[in-house]
Every structure is written in structure tokens, then in C-alpha cells.
């Protein structure tokens, strides 16, 4: 009888240790607008500044909600109003992550990669997969479509059917449904209408400084006559130093 009790106690403690490890903190909410919760195993907890964001949790915001998250590898993520996103995988090793996978279910988001290797990052939506290559971008997700606007770096945007588009130029806009992926360059006449849907390109005031992208608003405006300038506007603390075009990556 004593052996049975001892074994039960060991199993119980092991279960607690496993649950704790599976629910350990990977990120921290540094900016929260009300109407935001973290959902885990059917239980909601209201998010506030300083709250941990853990593996397996779904971050859900209402119409006025917004969450700005910094992860252990310094990746920055904004979950906009009316949005839902799950941290699917986060394998942290020292100062970097060996694997960092996100499932964006619906809404508007901003992603700024951290110190982890490019191959660690992956983002899935109902209609697309996003392979991140050291990047700053915004993306909007609905049940039928995913739109992405690139600010820095490079992205491979693929439909669930396997059709892909590579975004490598500043202000490139990609759009994907379940079967088709399309690339819209900044000079394209359809670009202004599509870019108007990216809230943070037009209005970065709600964001903390480390979540802002210098000159992002240029991508929501028609390009200059001579093309997109080599350096974006130095607004929000940006630099006038010209940037080298991103190197193309191998699929």
C-alpha cells in the first residue's frame, strides 16, 4: 500500500513538472491595450503589461485590444485588434531559438525577427505559410486570405497548395488564398488600395518605439517618381544611411 501511495505521489509530481515545463514563459507583454487575454486549456487570463506569454497559449484581442510582445530572443510581435494567435513552438537555446513557430488564426500583426537563425522562424495562417528571413513585416489574416507587406529583409510566402512568391524588395506586397500566391510591387496600380488595409503602416502611434518601423508609411503611399528611395524616411528615430538591397535566399 505504501508503495502504491509513493508511486502515485511520484507520478503526480512528474505531471506537475511536465505541465510547468510545457507552460513556461517564452515572451513578455510589454504593451497591452485592454480587451486582451491569453487562452490555455479553455481558461482565459486577462493580459496586462508585464504578463508572461507561454508556449501553447492563444493570445486573443477584442475590437479595442492590442498586445506587444518581446520574446527571449528579442523577436518582437504585435497582435492587433480583433486578432488571435497561438505560440506553437519555441525551443530556446541560450540567446536564440532553435525553433519558433506561430499559428496566426485571424487579424492584423507586425513581426520583427530577433537573434535566432533565419531557419528557426515559421508562421502559418489558414491559407499560407511564411518563411521568415531576418525580416520586418506586417501581415493580415482572414479565413480566406493572407496579405503581407515587407519593410526589411525577405520572405517566402506560400499558399497551402504550394504556390510561392518571394518578397525581397521594400514595400513588396504579397497576397495568398488557399491556391494562389501573388506578388504586387510598389509601383503596381493595385498597391495603394491593398496597402491601405495595413493599419500599422498608416498609423504607428499606438506602438512602443521598439515595435515601430522607420518610414513604414512610405509603403502605404504611391512611390516617388524615381522609384522607392534607397532609405526610408528617418521618422521614429530612423537613419538616413542607405541600405544594401537584401540578398536573395535559396528556397
PDB file of C-alpha atoms in Angstrom:
ATOM      1  CA  UNK A   1       0.000   0.000   0.000  1.00  0.00           C
ATOM      2  CA  UNK A   2       2.811   2.397   0.906  1.00  0.00           C
ATOM      3  CA  UNK A   3       4.494   1.592  -2.410  1.00  0.00           C
ATOM      4  CA  UNK A   4       1.301   2.428  -4.329  1.00  0.00           C
ATOM      5  CA  UNK A   5       0.980   5.740  -2.493  1.00  0.00           C
ATOM      6  CA  UNK A   6       4.636   6.538  -3.178  1.00  0.00           C
ATOM      7  CA  UNK A   7       4.296   5.730  -6.882  1.00  0.00           C
ATOM      8  CA  UNK A   8       1.164   7.854  -7.131  1.00  0.00           C
ATOM      9  CA  UNK A   9       2.965  10.764  -5.490  1.00  0.00           C
ATOM     10  CA  UNK A  10       5.897  10.427  -7.905  1.00  0.00           C
ATOM     11  CA  UNK A  11       3.553  10.366 -10.910  1.00  0.00           C
ATOM     12  CA  UNK A  12       1.659  13.388  -9.602  1.00  0.00           C
ATOM     13  CA  UNK A  13       4.854  15.413  -9.091  1.00  0.00           C
ATOM     14  CA  UNK A  14       6.147  14.374 -12.513  1.00  0.00           C
ATOM     15  CA  UNK A  15       2.890  15.543 -14.064  1.00  0.00           C
ATOM     16  CA  UNK A  16       3.192  18.895 -12.350  1.00  0.00           C
ATOM     17  CA  UNK A  17       6.774  19.280 -13.554  1.00  0.00           C
ATOM     18  CA  UNK A  18       5.766  18.412 -17.124  1.00  0.00           C
ATOM     19  CA  UNK A  19       2.842  20.845 -17.086  1.00  0.00           C
ATOM     20  CA  UNK A  20       5.083  23.572 -15.717  1.00  0.00           C
ATOM     21  CA  UNK A  21       7.694  22.959 -18.404  1.00  0.00           C
ATOM     22  CA  UNK A  22       5.045  22.944 -21.157  1.00  0.00           C
ATOM     23  CA  UNK A  23       3.613  26.196 -19.857  1.00  0.00           C
ATOM     24  CA  UNK A  24       6.830  28.097 -19.132  1.00  0.00           C
ATOM     25  CA  UNK A  25       7.150  31.708 -20.248  1.00  0.00           C
ATOM     26  CA  UNK A  26       8.670  32.378 -23.669  1.00  0.00           C
ATOM     27  CA  UNK A  27       7.657  36.033 -24.086  1.00  0.00           C
ATOM     28  CA  UNK A  28       6.521  39.044 -22.143  1.00  0.00           C
ATOM     29  CA  UNK A  29       3.772  41.543 -22.899  1.00  0.00           C
ATOM     30  CA  UNK A  30       5.397  44.988 -22.747  1.00  0.00           C
ATOM     31  CA  UNK A  31       2.428  46.878 -24.150  1.00  0.00           C
ATOM     32  CA  UNK A  32      -1.228  45.961 -23.665  1.00  0.00           C
ATOM     33  CA  UNK A  33      -4.412  47.771 -24.597  1.00  0.00           C
ATOM     34  CA  UNK A  34      -7.471  46.488 -22.699  1.00  0.00           C
ATOM     35  CA  UNK A  35      -9.581  43.674 -24.101  1.00  0.00           C
ATOM     36  CA  UNK A  36      -6.778  41.117 -24.471  1.00  0.00           C
ATOM     37  CA  UNK A  37      -6.482  37.644 -22.952  1.00  0.00           C
ATOM     38  CA  UNK A  38      -4.200  34.608 -23.028  1.00  0.00           C
ATOM     39  CA  UNK A  39      -6.204  31.403 -23.501  1.00  0.00           C
ATOM     40  CA  UNK A  40      -4.913  27.976 -22.425  1.00  0.00           C
ATOM     41  CA  UNK A  41      -6.862  24.726 -21.990  1.00  0.00           C
ATOM     42  CA  UNK A  42     -10.174  26.576 -22.099  1.00  0.00           C
ATOM     43  CA  UNK A  43      -9.187  29.120 -19.443  1.00  0.00           C
ATOM     44  CA  UNK A  44      -8.701  32.839 -20.107  1.00  0.00           C
ATOM     45  CA  UNK A  45      -6.473  35.173 -18.134  1.00  0.00           C
ATOM     46  CA  UNK A  46      -6.564  38.911 -18.687  1.00  0.00           C
ATOM     47  CA  UNK A  47      -3.291  40.267 -20.053  1.00  0.00           C
ATOM     48  CA  UNK A  48      -1.572  43.302 -18.556  1.00  0.00           C
ATOM     49  CA  UNK A  49       1.842  44.896 -19.029  1.00  0.00           C
ATOM     50  CA  UNK A  50       4.486  42.524 -17.715  1.00  0.00           C
ATOM     51  CA  UNK A  51       2.402  39.376 -18.216  1.00  0.00           C
ATOM     52  CA  UNK A  52       4.183  36.251 -19.448  1.00  0.00           C
ATOM     53  CA  UNK A  53       3.230  34.696 -22.783  1.00  0.00           C
ATOM     54  CA  UNK A  54       3.800  30.946 -22.778  1.00  0.00           C
ATOM     55  CA  UNK A  55       4.083  28.088 -25.226  1.00  0.00           C
ATOM     56  CA  UNK A  56       0.692  26.756 -26.266  1.00  0.00           C
ATOM     57  CA  UNK A  57      -1.202  29.882 -25.244  1.00  0.00           C
ATOM     58  CA  UNK A  58      -3.520  31.648 -27.648  1.00  0.00           C
ATOM     59  CA  UNK A  59      -3.374  35.440 -27.491  1.00  0.00           C
ATOM     60  CA  UNK A  60      -6.826  36.850 -28.287  1.00  0.00           C
ATOM     61  CA  UNK A  61      -7.744  40.527 -28.603  1.00  0.00           C
ATOM     62  CA  UNK A  62     -11.137  42.219 -28.834  1.00  0.00           C
ATOM     63  CA  UNK A  63     -12.041  45.171 -31.082  1.00  0.00           C
ATOM     64  CA  UNK A  64     -10.066  47.608 -28.897  1.00  0.00           C
ATOM     65  CA  UNK A  65      -7.348  45.198 -27.764  1.00  0.00           C
ATOM     66  CA  UNK A  66      -3.678  45.079 -28.723  1.00  0.00           C
ATOM     67  CA  UNK A  67      -0.657  43.212 -27.332  1.00  0.00           C
ATOM     68  CA  UNK A  68       3.029  43.973 -27.957  1.00  0.00           C
ATOM     69  CA  UNK A  69       5.265  41.031 -27.075  1.00  0.00           C
ATOM     70  CA  UNK A  70       9.045  40.676 -26.755  1.00  0.00           C
ATOM     71  CA  UNK A  71      10.370  37.109 -26.753  1.00  0.00           C
ATOM     72  CA  UNK A  72      13.524  35.791 -25.129  1.00  0.00           C
ATOM     73  CA  UNK A  73      15.479  36.015 -28.407  1.00  0.00           C
ATOM     74  CA  UNK A  74      14.326  39.640 -28.836  1.00  0.00           C
ATOM     75  CA  UNK A  75      11.779  38.821 -31.524  1.00  0.00           C
ATOM     76  CA  UNK A  76       9.003  41.408 -31.396  1.00  0.00           C
ATOM     77  CA  UNK A  77       5.385  40.677 -32.240  1.00  0.00           C
ATOM     78  CA  UNK A  78       2.294  42.897 -32.294  1.00  0.00           C
ATOM     79  CA  UNK A  79      -1.137  41.280 -32.080  1.00  0.00           C
ATOM     80  CA  UNK A  80      -3.582  43.890 -33.335  1.00  0.00           C
ATOM     81  CA  UNK A  81      -7.269  44.444 -32.545  1.00  0.00           C
ATOM     82  CA  UNK A  82      -9.686  41.620 -33.245  1.00  0.00           C
ATOM     83  CA  UNK A  83      -6.897  39.069 -33.638  1.00  0.00           C
ATOM     84  CA  UNK A  84      -5.922  35.586 -32.458  1.00  0.00           C
ATOM     85  CA  UNK A  85      -2.537  33.889 -32.498  1.00  0.00           C
ATOM     86  CA  UNK A  86      -1.012  30.780 -30.891  1.00  0.00           C
ATOM     87  CA  UNK A  87       2.636  30.189 -29.933  1.00  0.00           C
ATOM     88  CA  UNK A  88       3.006  26.705 -31.417  1.00  0.00           C
ATOM     89  CA  UNK A  89       6.691  26.007 -30.751  1.00  0.00           C
ATOM     90  CA  UNK A  90       9.551  27.812 -29.058  1.00  0.00           C
ATOM     91  CA  UNK A  91      12.763  25.874 -28.406  1.00  0.00           C
ATOM     92  CA  UNK A  92      15.128  28.327 -26.710  1.00  0.00           C
ATOM     93  CA  UNK A  93      18.859  27.650 -26.622  1.00  0.00           C
ATOM     94  CA  UNK A  94      20.998  30.288 -24.918  1.00  0.00           C
ATOM     95  CA  UNK A  95      20.199  33.633 -26.568  1.00  0.00           C
ATOM     96  CA  UNK A  96      18.462  32.175 -29.618  1.00  0.00           C
ATOM     97  CA  UNK A  97      15.619  29.850 -30.526  1.00  0.00           C
ATOM     98  CA  UNK A  98      16.229  26.636 -32.464  1.00  0.00           C
ATOM     99  CA  UNK A  99      12.559  26.644 -33.463  1.00  0.00           C
ATOM    100  CA  UNK A 100       9.989  29.414 -33.280  1.00  0.00           C
ATOM    101  CA  UNK A 101       6.616  28.609 -34.838  1.00  0.00           C
ATOM    102  CA  UNK A 102       3.478  30.754 -34.745  1.00  0.00           C
ATOM    103  CA  UNK A 103      -0.052  29.971 -35.875  1.00  0.00           C
ATOM    104  CA  UNK A 104      -1.816  33.223 -36.786  1.00  0.00           C
ATOM    105  CA  UNK A 105      -5.531  32.468 -36.858  1.00  0.00           C
ATOM    106  CA  UNK A 106      -7.066  35.843 -37.734  1.00  0.00           C
ATOM    107  CA  UNK A 107      -6.423  39.582 -37.532  1.00  0.00           C
ATOM    108  CA  UNK A 108      -3.560  42.032 -38.029  1.00  0.00           C
ATOM    109  CA  UNK A 109       0.051  41.550 -36.927  1.00  0.00           C
ATOM    110  CA  UNK A 110       3.548  43.025 -37.032  1.00  0.00           C
ATOM    111  CA  UNK A 111       6.613  40.761 -36.874  1.00  0.00           C
ATOM    112  CA  UNK A 112      10.226  41.833 -36.275  1.00  0.00           C
ATOM    113  CA  UNK A 113      12.707  38.969 -36.064  1.00  0.00           C
ATOM    114  CA  UNK A 114      15.234  38.696 -33.227  1.00  0.00           C
ATOM    115  CA  UNK A 115      18.597  36.979 -32.720  1.00  0.00           C
ATOM    116  CA  UNK A 116      17.532  33.489 -33.776  1.00  0.00           C
ATOM    117  CA  UNK A 117      18.742  31.917 -37.048  1.00  0.00           C
ATOM    118  CA  UNK A 118      16.539  32.507 -40.065  1.00  0.00           C
ATOM    119  CA  UNK A 119      15.679  28.821 -40.345  1.00  0.00           C
ATOM    120  CA  UNK A 120      14.129  28.831 -36.841  1.00  0.00           C
ATOM    121  CA  UNK A 121      11.161  31.023 -37.769  1.00  0.00           C
ATOM    122  CA  UNK A 122       7.907  29.880 -39.320  1.00  0.00           C
ATOM    123  CA  UNK A 123       4.433  31.385 -39.391  1.00  0.00           C
ATOM    124  CA  UNK A 124       1.297  29.578 -40.506  1.00  0.00           C
ATOM    125  CA  UNK A 125      -2.135  31.012 -41.296  1.00  0.00           C
ATOM    126  CA  UNK A 126      -5.325  29.303 -42.538  1.00  0.00           C
ATOM    127  CA  UNK A 127      -4.252  29.955 -46.151  1.00  0.00           C
ATOM    128  CA  UNK A 128      -0.478  30.435 -46.105  1.00  0.00           C
ATOM    129  CA  UNK A 129       2.930  29.614 -44.721  1.00  0.00           C
ATOM    130  CA  UNK A 130       5.509  32.350 -44.186  1.00  0.00           C
ATOM    131  CA  UNK A 131       9.222  31.539 -44.204  1.00  0.00           C
ATOM    132  CA  UNK A 132      10.988  34.413 -42.431  1.00  0.00           C
ATOM    133  CA  UNK A 133      14.444  35.579 -43.487  1.00  0.00           C
ATOM    134  CA  UNK A 134      15.546  38.171 -40.911  1.00  0.00           C
ATOM    135  CA  UNK A 135      12.660  40.462 -41.526  1.00  0.00           C
ATOM    136  CA  UNK A 136      10.299  43.261 -40.574  1.00  0.00           C
ATOM    137  CA  UNK A 137       6.806  42.983 -41.991  1.00  0.00           C
ATOM    138  CA  UNK A 138       3.086  43.345 -41.316  1.00  0.00           C
ATOM    139  CA  UNK A 139       0.511  40.725 -42.229  1.00  0.00           C
ATOM    140  CA  UNK A 140      -3.274  40.474 -42.187  1.00  0.00           C
ATOM    141  CA  UNK A 141      -5.086  37.166 -41.853  1.00  0.00           C
ATOM    142  CA  UNK A 142      -8.655  36.161 -42.650  1.00  0.00           C
ATOM    143  CA  UNK A 143     -10.218  32.753 -43.167  1.00  0.00           C
ATOM    144  CA  UNK A 144      -9.854  33.009 -46.952  1.00  0.00           C
ATOM    145  CA  UNK A 145      -6.760  35.148 -47.437  1.00  0.00           C
ATOM    146  CA  UNK A 146      -3.388  36.300 -46.102  1.00  0.00           C
ATOM    147  CA  UNK A 147      -1.798  39.626 -47.097  1.00  0.00           C
ATOM    148  CA  UNK A 148       1.775  40.615 -46.199  1.00  0.00           C
ATOM    149  CA  UNK A 149       3.752  43.847 -46.640  1.00  0.00           C
ATOM    150  CA  UNK A 150       7.540  43.738 -46.380  1.00  0.00           C
ATOM    151  CA  UNK A 151       9.674  46.508 -44.870  1.00  0.00           C
ATOM    152  CA  UNK A 152      13.096  44.872 -44.474  1.00  0.00           C
ATOM    153  CA  UNK A 153      14.704  41.537 -45.287  1.00  0.00           C
ATOM    154  CA  UNK A 154      12.988  38.804 -47.290  1.00  0.00           C
ATOM    155  CA  UNK A 155      10.010  36.468 -47.006  1.00  0.00           C
ATOM    156  CA  UNK A 156       8.841  33.381 -48.850  1.00  0.00           C
ATOM    157  CA  UNK A 157       5.035  33.416 -48.901  1.00  0.00           C
ATOM    158  CA  UNK A 158       3.363  30.169 -49.972  1.00  0.00           C
ATOM    159  CA  UNK A 159      -0.222  29.030 -50.406  1.00  0.00           C
ATOM    160  CA  UNK A 160      -1.333  25.738 -48.877  1.00  0.00           C
ATOM    161  CA  UNK A 161      -1.342  24.294 -52.403  1.00  0.00           C
ATOM    162  CA  UNK A 162       2.397  25.005 -52.663  1.00  0.00           C
ATOM    163  CA  UNK A 163       2.436  28.082 -54.909  1.00  0.00           C
ATOM    164  CA  UNK A 164       5.008  30.566 -53.573  1.00  0.00           C
ATOM    165  CA  UNK A 165       6.114  34.167 -54.033  1.00  0.00           C
ATOM    166  CA  UNK A 166       9.413  35.590 -52.822  1.00  0.00           C
ATOM    167  CA  UNK A 167       9.281  39.131 -51.386  1.00  0.00           C
ATOM    168  CA  UNK A 168      12.703  40.794 -51.322  1.00  0.00           C
ATOM    169  CA  UNK A 169      12.131  44.497 -52.074  1.00  0.00           C
ATOM    170  CA  UNK A 170      10.972  47.118 -49.580  1.00  0.00           C
ATOM    171  CA  UNK A 171       7.197  47.664 -49.875  1.00  0.00           C
ATOM    172  CA  UNK A 172       6.632  44.389 -51.730  1.00  0.00           C
ATOM    173  CA  UNK A 173       3.113  43.172 -51.022  1.00  0.00           C
ATOM    174  CA  UNK A 174       2.139  39.503 -51.203  1.00  0.00           C
ATOM    175  CA  UNK A 175      -1.369  38.113 -51.170  1.00  0.00           C
ATOM    176  CA  UNK A 176      -2.360  34.457 -50.852  1.00  0.00           C
ATOM    177  CA  UNK A 177      -5.549  32.449 -50.838  1.00  0.00           C
ATOM    178  CA  UNK A 178      -5.694  28.679 -50.487  1.00  0.00           C
ATOM    179  CA  UNK A 179      -4.365  28.062 -54.009  1.00  0.00           C
ATOM    180  CA  UNK A 180      -2.797  31.208 -55.488  1.00  0.00           C
ATOM    181  CA  UNK A 181       0.065  33.448 -54.331  1.00  0.00           C
ATOM    182  CA  UNK A 182       0.541  36.846 -55.981  1.00  0.00           C
ATOM    183  CA  UNK A 183       3.270  39.485 -55.713  1.00  0.00           C
ATOM    184  CA  UNK A 184       2.388  43.187 -56.003  1.00  0.00           C
ATOM    185  CA  UNK A 185       5.280  45.618 -56.398  1.00  0.00           C
ATOM    186  CA  UNK A 186       5.103  49.145 -55.026  1.00  0.00           C
ATOM    187  CA  UNK A 187       4.557  50.829 -58.459  1.00  0.00           C
ATOM    188  CA  UNK A 188       1.659  48.491 -59.282  1.00  0.00           C
ATOM    189  CA  UNK A 189      -1.632  50.463 -59.540  1.00  0.00           C
ATOM    190  CA  UNK A 190      -3.372  47.999 -57.185  1.00  0.00           C
ATOM    191  CA  UNK A 191      -0.759  48.504 -54.433  1.00  0.00           C
ATOM    192  CA  UNK A 192      -2.268  51.647 -52.808  1.00  0.00           C
ATOM    193  CA  UNK A 193      -5.673  50.069 -52.344  1.00  0.00           C
ATOM    194  CA  UNK A 194      -4.255  46.881 -50.837  1.00  0.00           C
ATOM    195  CA  UNK A 195      -1.707  48.651 -48.637  1.00  0.00           C
ATOM    196  CA  UNK A 196      -4.458  50.768 -47.065  1.00  0.00           C
ATOM    197  CA  UNK A 197      -5.525  47.668 -45.114  1.00  0.00           C
ATOM    198  CA  UNK A 198      -2.234  47.608 -43.143  1.00  0.00           C
ATOM    199  CA  UNK A 199      -3.068  49.614 -40.025  1.00  0.00           C
ATOM    200  CA  UNK A 200       0.487  49.939 -38.677  1.00  0.00           C
ATOM    201  CA  UNK A 201       1.890  51.163 -41.979  1.00  0.00           C
ATOM    202  CA  UNK A 202      -0.519  54.077 -41.767  1.00  0.00           C
ATOM    203  CA  UNK A 203      -0.555  54.688 -38.029  1.00  0.00           C
ATOM    204  CA  UNK A 204       2.279  53.627 -35.703  1.00  0.00           C
ATOM    205  CA  UNK A 205       1.444  55.900 -32.769  1.00  0.00           C
ATOM    206  CA  UNK A 206      -0.136  53.058 -30.699  1.00  0.00           C
ATOM    207  CA  UNK A 207       3.159  51.140 -30.832  1.00  0.00           C
ATOM    208  CA  UNK A 208       6.126  51.375 -28.482  1.00  0.00           C
ATOM    209  CA  UNK A 209       9.276  52.703 -30.161  1.00  0.00           C
ATOM    210  CA  UNK A 210      10.950  49.283 -30.455  1.00  0.00           C
ATOM    211  CA  UNK A 211       7.947  47.999 -32.412  1.00  0.00           C
ATOM    212  CA  UNK A 212       7.934  50.808 -34.961  1.00  0.00           C
ATOM    213  CA  UNK A 213       9.499  50.567 -38.410  1.00  0.00           C
ATOM    214  CA  UNK A 214      11.134  53.717 -39.667  1.00  0.00           C
ATOM    215  CA  UNK A 215       9.393  55.049 -42.750  1.00  0.00           C
ATOM    216  CA  UNK A 216       6.808  52.262 -42.950  1.00  0.00           C
ATOM    217  CA  UNK A 217       4.228  54.835 -44.032  1.00  0.00           C
ATOM    218  CA  UNK A 218       6.095  55.263 -47.334  1.00  0.00           C
ATOM    219  CA  UNK A 219       4.863  51.807 -48.321  1.00  0.00           C
ATOM    220  CA  UNK A 220       1.239  52.906 -47.905  1.00  0.00           C
ATOM    221  CA  UNK A 221       1.797  55.857 -50.266  1.00  0.00           C
ATOM    222  CA  UNK A 222       2.388  55.956 -54.037  1.00  0.00           C
ATOM    223  CA  UNK A 223       6.112  55.606 -54.833  1.00  0.00           C
ATOM    224  CA  UNK A 224       8.162  58.643 -55.763  1.00  0.00           C
ATOM    225  CA  UNK A 225       8.554  59.307 -59.466  1.00  0.00           C
ATOM    226  CA  UNK A 226      12.090  57.909 -59.489  1.00  0.00           C
ATOM    227  CA  UNK A 227      11.069  54.829 -57.500  1.00  0.00           C
ATOM    228  CA  UNK A 228      11.185  53.876 -53.843  1.00  0.00           C
ATOM    229  CA  UNK A 229      14.122  55.684 -52.199  1.00  0.00           C
ATOM    230  CA  UNK A 230      17.093  53.576 -51.077  1.00  0.00           C
ATOM    231  CA  UNK A 231      16.490  54.720 -47.498  1.00  0.00           C
ATOM    232  CA  UNK A 232      13.117  55.139 -45.892  1.00  0.00           C
ATOM    233  CA  UNK A 233      12.178  58.325 -44.080  1.00  0.00           C
ATOM    234  CA  UNK A 234      14.039  58.708 -40.740  1.00  0.00           C
ATOM    235  CA  UNK A 235      10.788  59.146 -38.830  1.00  0.00           C
ATOM    236  CA  UNK A 236      10.531  57.405 -35.448  1.00  0.00           C
ATOM    237  CA  UNK A 237      14.294  57.528 -34.956  1.00  0.00           C
ATOM    238  CA  UNK A 238      15.296  56.052 -38.336  1.00  0.00           C
ATOM    239  CA  UNK A 239      18.534  56.613 -40.189  1.00  0.00           C
ATOM    240  CA  UNK A 240      19.338  58.312 -43.487  1.00  0.00           C
ATOM    241  CA  UNK A 241      22.065  55.765 -44.207  1.00  0.00           C
ATOM    242  CA  UNK A 242      21.301  53.943 -47.481  1.00  0.00           C
ATOM    243  CA  UNK A 243      20.608  50.258 -47.044  1.00  0.00           C
ATOM    244  CA  UNK A 244      22.061  47.462 -49.142  1.00  0.00           C
ATOM    245  CA  UNK A 245      19.374  45.527 -51.041  1.00  0.00           C
ATOM    246  CA  UNK A 246      18.635  42.199 -49.387  1.00  0.00           C
ATOM    247  CA  UNK A 247      20.395  39.092 -50.670  1.00  0.00           C
ATOM    248  CA  UNK A 248      18.143  36.561 -52.345  1.00  0.00           C
ATOM    249  CA  UNK A 249      17.845  33.329 -50.436  1.00  0.00           C
ATOM    250  CA  UNK A 250      17.553  29.792 -51.656  1.00  0.00           C
ATOM    251  CA  UNK A 251      14.199  28.021 -51.425  1.00  0.00           C
TER     252      UNK A 251
END
